[in-house]
Coordinates of C-alpha atoms in Angstrom, one line a residue:
X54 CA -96.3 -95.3 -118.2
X55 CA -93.1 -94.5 -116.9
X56 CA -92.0 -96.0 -113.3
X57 CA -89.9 -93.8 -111.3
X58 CA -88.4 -95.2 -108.4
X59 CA -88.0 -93.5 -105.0
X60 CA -85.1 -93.8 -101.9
X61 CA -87.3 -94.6 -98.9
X62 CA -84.7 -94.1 -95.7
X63 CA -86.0 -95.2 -92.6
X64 CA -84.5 -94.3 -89.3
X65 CA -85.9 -96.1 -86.2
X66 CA -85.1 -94.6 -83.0
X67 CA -84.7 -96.7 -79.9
X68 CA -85.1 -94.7 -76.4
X69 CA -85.5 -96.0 -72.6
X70 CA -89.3 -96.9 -73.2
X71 CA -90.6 -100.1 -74.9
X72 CA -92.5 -97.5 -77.7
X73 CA -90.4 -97.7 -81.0
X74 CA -90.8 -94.8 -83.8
X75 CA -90.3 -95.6 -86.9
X76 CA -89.2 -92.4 -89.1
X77 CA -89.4 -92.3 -93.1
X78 CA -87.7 -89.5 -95.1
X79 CA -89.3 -89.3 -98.8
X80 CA -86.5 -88.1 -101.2
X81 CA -87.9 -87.1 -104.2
X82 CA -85.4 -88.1 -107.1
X83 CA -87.4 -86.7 -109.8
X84 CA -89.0 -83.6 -109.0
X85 CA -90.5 -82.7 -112.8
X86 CA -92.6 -85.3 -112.3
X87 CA -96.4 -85.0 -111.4
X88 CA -97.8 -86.9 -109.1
X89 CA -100.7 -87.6 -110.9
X90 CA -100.3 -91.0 -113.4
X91 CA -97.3 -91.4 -111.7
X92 CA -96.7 -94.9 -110.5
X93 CA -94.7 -95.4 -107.5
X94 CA -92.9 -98.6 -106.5
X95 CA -91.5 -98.6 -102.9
X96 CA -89.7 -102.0 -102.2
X97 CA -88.4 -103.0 -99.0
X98 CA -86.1 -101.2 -97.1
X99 CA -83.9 -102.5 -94.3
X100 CA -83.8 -101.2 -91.0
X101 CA -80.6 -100.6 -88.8
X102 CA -81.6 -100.4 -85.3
X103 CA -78.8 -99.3 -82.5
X104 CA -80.0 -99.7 -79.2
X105 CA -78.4 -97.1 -76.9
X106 CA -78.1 -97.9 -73.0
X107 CA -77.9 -95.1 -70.7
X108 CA -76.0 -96.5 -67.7
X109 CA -76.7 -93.7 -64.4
X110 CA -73.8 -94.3 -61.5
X111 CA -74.9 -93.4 -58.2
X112 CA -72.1 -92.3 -56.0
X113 CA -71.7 -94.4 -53.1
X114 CA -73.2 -92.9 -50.2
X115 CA -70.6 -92.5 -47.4
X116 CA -71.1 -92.4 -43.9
X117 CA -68.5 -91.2 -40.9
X118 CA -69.5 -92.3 -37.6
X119 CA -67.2 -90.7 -34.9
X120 CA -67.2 -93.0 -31.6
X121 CA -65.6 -89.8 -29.3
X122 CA -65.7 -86.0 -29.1
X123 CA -62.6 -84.1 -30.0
X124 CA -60.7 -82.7 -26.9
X125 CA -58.3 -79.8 -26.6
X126 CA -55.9 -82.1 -24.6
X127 CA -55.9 -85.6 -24.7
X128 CA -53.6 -86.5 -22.4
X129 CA -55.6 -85.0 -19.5
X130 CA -56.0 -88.4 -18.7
X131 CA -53.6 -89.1 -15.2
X132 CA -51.7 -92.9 -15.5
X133 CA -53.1 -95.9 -14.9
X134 CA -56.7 -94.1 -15.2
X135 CA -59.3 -95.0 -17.3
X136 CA -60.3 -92.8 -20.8
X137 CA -64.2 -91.8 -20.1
X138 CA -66.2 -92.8 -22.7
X139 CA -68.8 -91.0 -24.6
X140 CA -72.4 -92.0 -24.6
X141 CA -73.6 -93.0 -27.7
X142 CA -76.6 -90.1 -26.9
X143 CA -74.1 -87.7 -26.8
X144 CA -72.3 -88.3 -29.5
X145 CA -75.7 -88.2 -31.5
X146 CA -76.4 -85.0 -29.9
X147 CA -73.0 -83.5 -31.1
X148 CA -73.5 -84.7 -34.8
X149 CA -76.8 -83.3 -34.7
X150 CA -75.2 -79.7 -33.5
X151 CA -73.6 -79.4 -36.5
X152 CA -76.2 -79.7 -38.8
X153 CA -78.0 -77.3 -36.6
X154 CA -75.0 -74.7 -37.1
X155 CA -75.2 -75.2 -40.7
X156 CA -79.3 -74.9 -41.0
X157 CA -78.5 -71.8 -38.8
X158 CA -75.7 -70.5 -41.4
X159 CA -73.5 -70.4 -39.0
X160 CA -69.5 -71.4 -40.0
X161 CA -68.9 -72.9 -36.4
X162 CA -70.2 -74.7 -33.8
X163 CA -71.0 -73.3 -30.5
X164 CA -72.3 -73.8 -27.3
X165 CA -76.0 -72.5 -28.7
X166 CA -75.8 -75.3 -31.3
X167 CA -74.7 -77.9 -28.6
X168 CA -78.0 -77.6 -27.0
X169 CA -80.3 -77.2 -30.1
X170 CA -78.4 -80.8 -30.9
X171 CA -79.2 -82.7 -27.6
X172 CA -82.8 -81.0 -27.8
X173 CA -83.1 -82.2 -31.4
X174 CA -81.8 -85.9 -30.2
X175 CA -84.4 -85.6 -27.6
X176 CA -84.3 -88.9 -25.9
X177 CA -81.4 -88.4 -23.1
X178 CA -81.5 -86.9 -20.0
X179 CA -80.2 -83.8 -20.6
X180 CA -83.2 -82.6 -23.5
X181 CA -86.0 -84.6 -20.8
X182 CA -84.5 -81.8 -17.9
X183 CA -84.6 -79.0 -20.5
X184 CA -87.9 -79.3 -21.3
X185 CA -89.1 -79.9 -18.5
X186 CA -88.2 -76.5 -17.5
X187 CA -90.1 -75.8 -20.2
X188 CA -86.8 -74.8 -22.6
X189 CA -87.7 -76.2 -26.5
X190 CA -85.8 -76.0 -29.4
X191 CA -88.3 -73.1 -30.9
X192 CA -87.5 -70.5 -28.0
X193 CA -83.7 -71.9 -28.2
X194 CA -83.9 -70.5 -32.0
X195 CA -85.2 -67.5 -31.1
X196 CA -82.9 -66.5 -28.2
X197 CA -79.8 -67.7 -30.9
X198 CA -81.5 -64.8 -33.4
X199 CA -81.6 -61.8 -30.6
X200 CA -78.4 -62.6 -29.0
X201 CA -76.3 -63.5 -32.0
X202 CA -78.2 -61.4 -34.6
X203 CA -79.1 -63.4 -38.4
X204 CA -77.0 -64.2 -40.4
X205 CA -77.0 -63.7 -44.2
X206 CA -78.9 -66.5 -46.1
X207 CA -76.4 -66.8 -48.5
X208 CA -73.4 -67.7 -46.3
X209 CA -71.3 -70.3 -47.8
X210 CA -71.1 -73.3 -44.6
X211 CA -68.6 -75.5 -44.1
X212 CA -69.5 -79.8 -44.3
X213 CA -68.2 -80.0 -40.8
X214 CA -68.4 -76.2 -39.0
X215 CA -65.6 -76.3 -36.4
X216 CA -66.4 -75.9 -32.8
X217 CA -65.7 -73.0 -31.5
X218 CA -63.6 -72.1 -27.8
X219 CA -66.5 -72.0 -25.7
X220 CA -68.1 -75.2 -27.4
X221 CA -64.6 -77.3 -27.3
X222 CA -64.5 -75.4 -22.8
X223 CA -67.8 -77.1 -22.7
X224 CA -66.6 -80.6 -24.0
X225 CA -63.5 -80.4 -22.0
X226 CA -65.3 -79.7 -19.2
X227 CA -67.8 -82.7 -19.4
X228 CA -64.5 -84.8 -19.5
X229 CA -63.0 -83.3 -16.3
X230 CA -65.8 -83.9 -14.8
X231 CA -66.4 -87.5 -15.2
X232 CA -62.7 -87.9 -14.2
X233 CA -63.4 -86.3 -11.2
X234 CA -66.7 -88.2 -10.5
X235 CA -66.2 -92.1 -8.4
X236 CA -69.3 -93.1 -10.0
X237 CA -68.1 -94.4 -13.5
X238 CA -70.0 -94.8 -16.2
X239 CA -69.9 -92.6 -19.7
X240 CA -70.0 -88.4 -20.3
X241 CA -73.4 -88.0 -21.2
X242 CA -75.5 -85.1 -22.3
X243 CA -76.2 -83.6 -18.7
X244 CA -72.5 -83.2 -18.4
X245 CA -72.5 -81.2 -21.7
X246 CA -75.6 -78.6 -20.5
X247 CA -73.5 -78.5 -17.4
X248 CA -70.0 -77.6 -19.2
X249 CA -72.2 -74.9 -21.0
X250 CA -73.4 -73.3 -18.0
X251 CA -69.8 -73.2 -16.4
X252 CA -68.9 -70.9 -18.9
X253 CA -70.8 -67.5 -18.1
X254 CA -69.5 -65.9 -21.3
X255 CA -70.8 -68.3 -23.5
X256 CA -74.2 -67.9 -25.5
X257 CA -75.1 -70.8 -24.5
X258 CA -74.9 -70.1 -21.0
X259 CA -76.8 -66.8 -21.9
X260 CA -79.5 -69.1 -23.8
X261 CA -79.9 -70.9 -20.9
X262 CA -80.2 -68.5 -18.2
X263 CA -82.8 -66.0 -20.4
X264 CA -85.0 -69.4 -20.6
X265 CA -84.9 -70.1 -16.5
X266 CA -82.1 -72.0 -15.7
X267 CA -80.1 -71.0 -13.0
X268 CA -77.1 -72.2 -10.2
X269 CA -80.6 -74.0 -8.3
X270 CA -81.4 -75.5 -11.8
X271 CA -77.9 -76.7 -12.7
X272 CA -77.1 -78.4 -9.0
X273 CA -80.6 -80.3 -9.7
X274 CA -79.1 -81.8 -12.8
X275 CA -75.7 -82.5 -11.3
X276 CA -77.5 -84.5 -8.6
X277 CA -79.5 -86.1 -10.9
X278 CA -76.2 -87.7 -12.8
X279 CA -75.0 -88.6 -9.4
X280 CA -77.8 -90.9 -8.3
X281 CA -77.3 -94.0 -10.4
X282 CA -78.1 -96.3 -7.7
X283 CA -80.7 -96.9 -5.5
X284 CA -81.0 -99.3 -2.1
X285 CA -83.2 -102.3 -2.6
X286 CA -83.8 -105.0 0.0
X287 CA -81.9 -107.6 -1.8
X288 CA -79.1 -105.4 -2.5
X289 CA -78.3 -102.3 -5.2
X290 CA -79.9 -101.6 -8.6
X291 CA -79.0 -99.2 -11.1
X292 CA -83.0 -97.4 -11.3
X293 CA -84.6 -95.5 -14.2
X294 CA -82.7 -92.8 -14.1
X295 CA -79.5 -94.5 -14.2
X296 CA -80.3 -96.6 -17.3
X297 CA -81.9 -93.7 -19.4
X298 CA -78.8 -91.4 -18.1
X299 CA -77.4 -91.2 -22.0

């Protein structure tokens, strides 16, 4: 009987998982040939295994902390007095507003999204007094939609939206008045809400007023910064207010 011999090539394929699968390829040399009383020899074939390593690079994840809010003039700032700092809160609060602007669709950040970001923060003074007076970021959102209208979905937003001339008003106004202020300390939220209301024309102002603030409201929280010490018997003590004034 005649032998024909056949070319057995394997291939083994090597992936990510343990499993291992093992392909053969019969080439038929001698297709005339019946396969019945034919004998077939298959002798032992090597196997080439490549191992291929996929290697996946994360990109680094990078963070930016700013420790200050931009001003529109630095050198407001008389000699020989001392820069105000920012409160860590507020600084929060402003990072937060631009995310806010950008969830919004908006390409800047205003005064609106200054108070959705302290709101959002919602552990310093200034959110405590809004909602308090019963102001929450919900009804916030909604006053944004009817006074500033929607805006189209597909609006291409900028990573950081720049502040607009009422928002950076509001800022500079916070500044000027810590300067003005004997009491020390940093610019917290309450001085932001308070910059927002100085400015009538603003829509944050607007926001704020259409949700019950008013002059009455705004002196309360201006007192409320102001009264960072109390009169015990063995002396002064900053009380609760002062240390969660942020």
């Amino acid at each position: 009987m005649a032998t024909t011999h056949y070319d057995l090539p394997s291939t083994l394929s090597l992936r990510s998982n343990p499993s291992l699968r093992l392909i053969q390829n019969l080439n038929i040399t001698n297709p005339n040939n019946s396969w019945l009383g034919t004998k077939i020899r298959v002798q032992h074939c090597s196997v080439s295994v490549k191992s291929s390593v996929s290697v996946f690079h994360r990109r680094p994840l990078a963070a930016t902390v700013s420790f200050s809010l931009p001003t529109s003039n630095p050198e407001r700032v008389s000699p020989g007095q001392e820069i105000p700092k920012w409160s860590s809160k507020a600084i929060k609060s402003f990072a937060m507003s631009a995310i806010e602007a950008r969830k919004l669709k908006f390409t800047t950040t205003g005064t609106e999204a200054l108070i959705m970001g302290i709101l959002i923060e919602g552990t310093n003074l200034a959110s405590k007094f809004l909602r308090a007076n019963g102001i929450t970021l919900f009804k916030v959102r909604d006053e944004i939609v009817k006074i500033l209208g929607e805006v189209d979905p597909f609006t291409e937003t900028p990573e950081r939206p720049p502040m607009t001339d009422d928002a950076q008003r509001a800022l500079d106004w916070a500044v000027d008045r810590k300067l003005k202020s004997v009491d020390g300390g940093e610019v917290t939220t309450a001085h932001i809400i308070l910059g927002i209301w100085s400015d009538v024309d603003s829509p944050g102002h607007k926001i704020l007023s259409k949700l019950g603030i008013n002059d009455e409201k705004a002196k309360e929280l201006e007192a409320s910064i102001s009264k960072h010490v109390v009169k015990m018997s063995d002396g002064y003590l900053k009380d609760d207010l002062a240390i969660f004034l942020c």
